mmCIF file of C-alpha atoms in Angstrom:
data_model
loop_
_atom_site.group_PDB
_atom_site.id
_atom_site.type_symbol
_atom_site.label_atom_id
_atom_site.label_comp_id
_atom_site.label_asym_id
_atom_site.label_seq_id
_atom_site.Cartn_x
_atom_site.Cartn_y
_atom_site.Cartn_z
ATOM 1 C CA ASN A 1 108.164 99.467 117.876
ATOM 2 C CA ALA A 2 106.638 96.074 117.148
ATOM 3 C CA GLY A 3 104.187 96.306 120.094
ATOM 4 C CA VAL A 4 102.515 92.946 120.800
ATOM 5 C CA THR A 5 103.484 90.136 118.445
ATOM 6 C CA GLN A 6 101.514 86.899 118.239
ATOM 7 C CA THR A 7 102.485 83.739 116.389
ATOM 8 C CA PRO A 8 101.178 81.826 114.573
ATOM 9 C CA LYS A 9 98.442 83.902 112.900
ATOM 10 C CA PHE A 10 96.586 80.792 111.734
ATOM 11 C CA GLN A 11 96.651 77.193 112.959
ATOM 12 C CA VAL A 12 94.602 74.055 112.326
ATOM 13 C CA LEU A 13 94.788 71.277 114.900
ATOM 14 C CA LYS A 14 93.244 67.873 115.313
ATOM 15 C CA THR A 15 91.364 66.992 118.489
ATOM 16 C CA GLY A 16 93.782 65.920 121.184
ATOM 17 C CA GLN A 17 96.843 67.698 119.786
ATOM 18 C CA SER A 18 98.715 70.228 121.897
ATOM 19 C CA MET A 19 100.256 73.495 120.844
ATOM 20 C CA THR A 20 101.584 76.797 122.134
ATOM 21 C CA LEU A 21 100.495 80.249 121.023
ATOM 22 C CA GLN A 22 103.381 82.662 121.383
ATOM 23 C CA CYS A 23 103.072 86.266 122.567
ATOM 24 C CA ALA A 24 105.855 88.799 122.938
ATOM 25 C CA GLN A 25 105.789 92.526 123.739
ATOM 26 C CA ASP A 26 108.609 95.052 123.530
ATOM 27 C CA MET A 27 107.021 97.863 125.593
ATOM 28 C CA ASN A 28 108.249 96.673 129.007
ATOM 29 C CA HIS A 29 104.664 96.198 130.191
ATOM 30 C CA GLU A 30 104.140 94.410 133.501
ATOM 31 C CA TYR A 31 100.608 93.282 132.731
ATOM 32 C CA MET A 32 99.855 90.681 130.063
ATOM 33 C CA SER A 33 96.732 88.694 129.323
ATOM 34 C CA TRP A 34 95.126 86.254 126.927
ATOM 35 C CA TYR A 35 91.561 86.598 125.625
ATOM 36 C CA ARG A 36 89.511 84.479 123.281
ATOM 37 C CA GLN A 37 86.897 86.019 120.995
ATOM 38 C CA ASP A 38 83.883 84.045 119.830
ATOM 39 C CA PRO A 39 80.789 85.231 117.912
ATOM 40 C CA GLY A 40 78.111 86.437 120.301
ATOM 41 C CA MET A 41 80.403 86.014 123.313
ATOM 42 C CA GLY A 42 82.768 88.938 122.975
ATOM 43 C CA LEU A 43 86.253 88.821 124.456
ATOM 44 C CA ARG A 44 86.658 86.502 127.427
ATOM 45 C CA LEU A 45 89.702 86.468 129.694
ATOM 46 C CA ILE A 46 91.587 83.163 129.813
ATOM 47 C CA HIS A 47 94.670 83.919 131.958
ATOM 48 C CA TYR A 48 96.536 87.022 132.992
ATOM 49 C CA SER A 49 99.841 88.006 134.571
ATOM 50 C CA VAL A 50 100.801 91.026 136.677
ATOM 51 C CA GLY A 51 104.529 90.427 136.287
ATOM 52 C CA ALA A 52 107.219 87.835 135.623
ATOM 53 C CA GLY A 53 106.589 84.702 137.652
ATOM 54 C CA ILE A 54 102.989 85.653 138.546
ATOM 55 C CA THR A 55 99.948 84.308 136.702
ATOM 56 C CA ASP A 56 96.274 83.898 137.531
ATOM 57 C CA GLN A 57 93.115 82.493 136.002
ATOM 58 C CA GLY A 58 90.513 84.508 134.193
ATOM 59 C CA GLU A 59 86.938 83.657 133.255
ATOM 60 C CA VAL A 60 87.599 80.634 130.993
ATOM 61 C CA PRO A 61 90.921 79.000 132.026
ATOM 62 C CA ASN A 62 90.065 75.310 131.575
ATOM 63 C CA GLY A 63 92.180 73.551 128.952
ATOM 64 C CA TYR A 64 94.852 76.255 128.900
ATOM 65 C CA ASN A 65 98.145 76.780 130.709
ATOM 66 C CA VAL A 66 100.363 79.854 130.887
ATOM 67 C CA SER A 67 103.734 80.793 132.307
ATOM 68 C CA ARG A 68 105.612 84.091 132.562
ATOM 69 C CA SER A 69 109.342 83.558 132.874
ATOM 70 C CA THR A 70 110.257 86.963 131.399
ATOM 71 C CA THR A 71 108.566 90.368 131.207
ATOM 72 C CA GLU A 72 108.453 90.129 127.415
ATOM 73 C CA ASP A 73 106.889 86.697 126.805
ATOM 74 C CA PHE A 74 103.562 85.158 127.782
ATOM 75 C CA PRO A 75 102.875 81.892 125.916
ATOM 76 C CA LEU A 76 99.494 80.150 126.013
ATOM 77 C CA ARG A 77 99.507 76.354 125.907
ATOM 78 C CA LEU A 78 96.596 74.209 124.774
ATOM 79 C CA LEU A 79 97.061 70.884 126.509
ATOM 80 C CA SER A 80 94.698 68.658 124.507
ATOM 81 C CA ALA A 81 92.826 70.621 121.852
ATOM 82 C CA ALA A 82 89.041 70.300 121.599
ATOM 83 C CA PRO A 83 86.644 71.666 118.945
ATOM 84 C CA SER A 84 85.247 74.035 121.612
ATOM 85 C CA GLN A 85 88.636 75.795 121.583
ATOM 86 C CA THR A 86 88.139 76.899 117.988
ATOM 87 C CA SER A 87 88.381 80.665 118.363
ATOM 88 C CA VAL A 88 90.408 83.798 117.736
ATOM 89 C CA TYR A 89 92.949 84.341 120.492
ATOM 90 C CA PHE A 90 94.272 87.764 121.452
ATOM 91 C CA CYS A 91 97.250 88.556 123.614
ATOM 92 C CA ALA A 92 97.352 91.981 125.256
ATOM 93 C CA SER A 93 99.705 93.973 127.455
ATOM 94 C CA SER A 94 99.387 97.047 129.639
ATOM 95 C CA LEU A 95 101.325 99.423 131.885
ATOM 96 C CA GLY A 96 98.552 99.161 134.442
ATOM 97 C CA LEU A 97 96.484 101.741 136.306
ATOM 98 C CA ALA A 98 99.028 103.090 138.800
ATOM 99 C CA GLY A 99 100.131 106.687 138.550
ATOM 100 C CA GLY A 100 96.953 107.840 136.835
ATOM 101 C CA ARG A 101 97.462 105.648 133.790
ATOM 102 C CA THR A 102 94.449 104.487 131.795
ATOM 103 C CA GLY A 103 95.278 100.788 131.959
ATOM 104 C CA GLU A 104 95.035 100.701 128.181
ATOM 105 C CA LEU A 105 95.399 97.210 126.772
ATOM 106 C CA PHE A 106 97.541 96.927 123.649
ATOM 107 C CA PHE A 107 96.416 93.951 121.603
ATOM 108 C CA GLY A 108 98.196 91.748 119.128
ATOM 109 C CA GLU A 109 96.714 90.976 115.710
ATOM 110 C CA GLY A 110 95.204 87.699 116.908
ATOM 111 C CA SER A 111 95.758 83.996 116.282
ATOM 112 C CA ARG A 112 92.966 82.113 114.501
ATOM 113 C CA LEU A 113 92.766 78.531 115.717
ATOM 114 C CA THR A 114 90.593 75.787 114.238
ATOM 115 C CA VAL A 115 90.305 72.431 116.002
ATOM 116 C CA LEU A 116 88.894 69.627 113.856
ATOM 117 C CA GLN B 1 73.265 86.806 133.266
ATOM 118 C CA LYS B 2 76.395 88.382 131.830
ATOM 119 C CA GLU B 3 78.182 91.035 133.863
ATOM 120 C CA VAL B 4 78.198 93.355 130.844
ATOM 121 C CA GLU B 5 75.376 93.501 128.296
ATOM 122 C CA GLN B 6 75.758 95.086 124.865
ATOM 123 C CA ASP B 7 73.463 94.950 121.833
ATOM 124 C CA PRO B 8 75.419 93.167 119.078
ATOM 125 C CA GLY B 9 73.703 95.007 116.236
ATOM 126 C CA PRO B 10 74.470 95.277 113.389
ATOM 127 C CA LEU B 11 73.719 98.983 113.338
ATOM 128 C CA SER B 12 73.619 100.681 109.940
ATOM 129 C CA VAL B 13 73.539 104.485 109.675
ATOM 130 C CA PRO B 14 74.075 107.015 106.864
ATOM 131 C CA GLU B 15 77.201 109.151 106.773
ATOM 132 C CA GLY B 16 76.864 112.212 109.000
ATOM 133 C CA ALA B 17 74.452 110.591 111.453
ATOM 134 C CA ILE B 18 74.852 110.638 115.222
ATOM 135 C CA VAL B 19 75.469 107.158 116.587
ATOM 136 C CA SER B 20 74.649 106.023 120.106
ATOM 137 C CA LEU B 21 76.172 102.812 121.472
ATOM 138 C CA ASN B 22 75.312 101.519 124.930
ATOM 139 C CA CYS B 23 76.238 98.981 127.577
ATOM 140 C CA THR B 24 74.724 98.034 130.897
ATOM 141 C CA TYR B 25 76.537 96.243 133.684
ATOM 142 C CA SER B 26 75.674 94.536 136.937
ATOM 143 C CA ASN B 27 78.919 94.652 138.963
ATOM 144 C CA SER B 28 78.931 97.833 141.061
ATOM 145 C CA ALA B 29 82.668 97.322 141.735
ATOM 146 C CA PHE B 30 83.551 98.393 138.193
ATOM 147 C CA GLN B 31 85.425 101.693 138.407
ATOM 148 C CA TYR B 32 87.112 102.121 135.024
ATOM 149 C CA PHE B 33 85.179 102.227 131.768
ATOM 150 C CA MET B 34 86.539 102.038 128.247
ATOM 151 C CA TRP B 35 85.472 101.807 124.649
ATOM 152 C CA TYR B 36 87.565 99.841 122.186
ATOM 153 C CA ARG B 37 87.222 99.887 118.408
ATOM 154 C CA GLN B 38 87.989 96.764 116.404
ATOM 155 C CA TYR B 39 88.345 96.709 112.640
ATOM 156 C CA SER B 40 87.779 93.441 110.807
ATOM 157 C CA ARG B 41 90.535 90.875 111.433
ATOM 158 C CA LYS B 42 92.457 93.263 113.695
ATOM 159 C CA GLY B 43 92.997 93.539 117.436
ATOM 160 C CA PRO B 44 90.899 96.038 119.446
ATOM 161 C CA GLU B 45 92.292 99.544 120.021
ATOM 162 C CA LEU B 46 91.413 101.891 122.879
ATOM 163 C CA LEU B 47 89.092 104.687 121.794
ATOM 164 C CA MET B 48 87.889 106.295 125.018
ATOM 165 C CA TYR B 49 88.575 105.925 128.734
ATOM 166 C CA THR B 50 86.622 107.285 131.695
ATOM 167 C CA TYR B 51 87.008 106.800 135.410
ATOM 168 C CA SER B 52 84.090 108.609 136.999
ATOM 169 C CA SER B 53 80.462 109.301 136.181
ATOM 170 C CA GLY B 54 79.832 112.074 133.675
ATOM 171 C CA ASN B 55 80.856 112.909 130.135
ATOM 172 C CA LYS B 56 84.219 112.884 128.394
ATOM 173 C CA GLU B 57 84.652 114.315 124.916
ATOM 174 C CA ASP B 58 87.399 113.674 122.358
ATOM 175 C CA GLY B 59 86.790 115.123 118.927
ATOM 176 C CA ARG B 60 83.690 113.492 117.436
ATOM 177 C CA PHE B 61 83.459 110.977 120.287
ATOM 178 C CA THR B 62 81.754 111.403 123.658
ATOM 179 C CA ALA B 63 81.774 108.774 126.389
ATOM 180 C CA GLN B 64 79.141 108.926 129.097
ATOM 181 C CA VAL B 65 79.053 106.986 132.359
ATOM 182 C CA ASP B 66 76.106 106.791 134.763
ATOM 183 C CA LYS B 67 77.210 104.666 137.714
ATOM 184 C CA SER B 68 73.891 105.029 139.517
ATOM 185 C CA SER B 69 72.115 103.351 136.587
ATOM 186 C CA LYS B 70 75.086 101.092 135.697
ATOM 187 C CA TYR B 71 74.913 102.371 132.137
ATOM 188 C CA ILE B 72 77.605 103.633 129.771
ATOM 189 C CA SER B 73 77.300 105.157 126.310
ATOM 190 C CA LEU B 74 79.463 106.177 123.395
ATOM 191 C CA PHE B 75 78.234 108.871 121.003
ATOM 192 C CA ILE B 76 79.778 109.409 117.590
ATOM 193 C CA ARG B 77 78.956 112.690 115.863
ATOM 194 C CA ASP B 78 79.175 113.255 112.105
ATOM 195 C CA SER B 79 79.813 109.550 111.522
ATOM 196 C CA GLN B 80 82.153 108.603 108.684
ATOM 197 C CA PRO B 81 82.534 105.389 106.643
ATOM 198 C CA SER B 82 85.896 104.959 108.380
ATOM 199 C CA ASP B 83 83.957 104.572 111.655
ATOM 200 C CA SER B 84 82.602 101.246 110.376
ATOM 201 C CA ALA B 85 83.900 98.731 112.901
ATOM 202 C CA THR B 86 82.892 96.756 115.973
ATOM 203 C CA TYR B 87 82.738 98.807 119.177
ATOM 204 C CA LEU B 88 83.369 97.005 122.443
ATOM 205 C CA CYS B 89 82.670 98.411 125.853
ATOM 206 C CA ALA B 90 85.012 97.230 128.599
ATOM 207 C CA MET B 91 85.302 97.788 132.315
ATOM 208 C CA CYS B 92 87.389 96.723 135.275
ATOM 209 C CA THR B 93 87.580 97.028 139.029
ATOM 210 C CA GLY B 94 91.230 97.930 139.251
ATOM 211 C CA THR B 95 93.468 95.286 137.708
ATOM 212 C CA ALA B 96 94.582 96.518 134.320
ATOM 213 C CA SER B 97 94.795 93.100 132.713
ATOM 214 C CA LYS B 98 91.399 91.956 133.929
ATOM 215 C CA LEU B 99 88.957 93.798 131.693
ATOM 216 C CA THR B 100 85.422 92.497 131.241
ATOM 217 C CA PHE B 101 84.139 93.160 127.730
ATOM 218 C CA GLY B 102 80.714 93.480 126.198
ATOM 219 C CA THR B 103 79.951 91.375 123.139
ATOM 220 C CA GLY B 104 80.563 94.335 120.813
ATOM 221 C CA THR B 105 78.251 96.268 118.482
ATOM 222 C CA ARG B 106 78.969 96.114 114.767
ATOM 223 C CA LEU B 107 78.522 99.523 113.150
ATOM 224 C CA GLN B 108 78.237 100.172 109.416
ATOM 225 C CA VAL B 109 78.302 103.775 108.168
ATOM 226 C CA THR B 110 77.042 103.998 104.593
ATOM 227 C CA LEU B 111 77.687 106.689 101.985
#
């Protein structure tokens, strides 16, 4: 199984440009989420989804949009890139906590974004 | 003040040492506690999961949760160079996608 696949792995943008980070999972997980990881800040939740058609904001949602039209895909859109959005972005998916599950998050390999 | 506090390290220990990694938290609603391991330029992977206070052991790893003190620990026995990684504590109230992470502790195990 591929697990969680993120594209692109690396991207350089200029301030004001927009782009979409793609995330796809093949494990039929209901839960998906996007985190950003910055030095000294750890992983911070941007947006999450508990199923197709349902999304909600996390800790740092400003400047980002998401949608969930299918169970498999959860793209993250940067509307107008700013240098403060330079970060490593991780997509993750999970089966959830119901039925005694651990809620384990399965992460992609990350997308490294630099905004000049 | 962050909801979850974790010493970023780096922590350097010789091979075979016992390692203790810790996190404190402020949100008493956290019910599920996890430790993730992250190798350089990779995504985090789940290492340990606990739900209640007490100890949970898995091979060389022991996770400890003290809800009364809002304190969790991860112990690594007989540490190996392959244990060199960043260890992130994580916790949530009940929504699987909504984990709150510590900043991570970078561990280096030397020969």
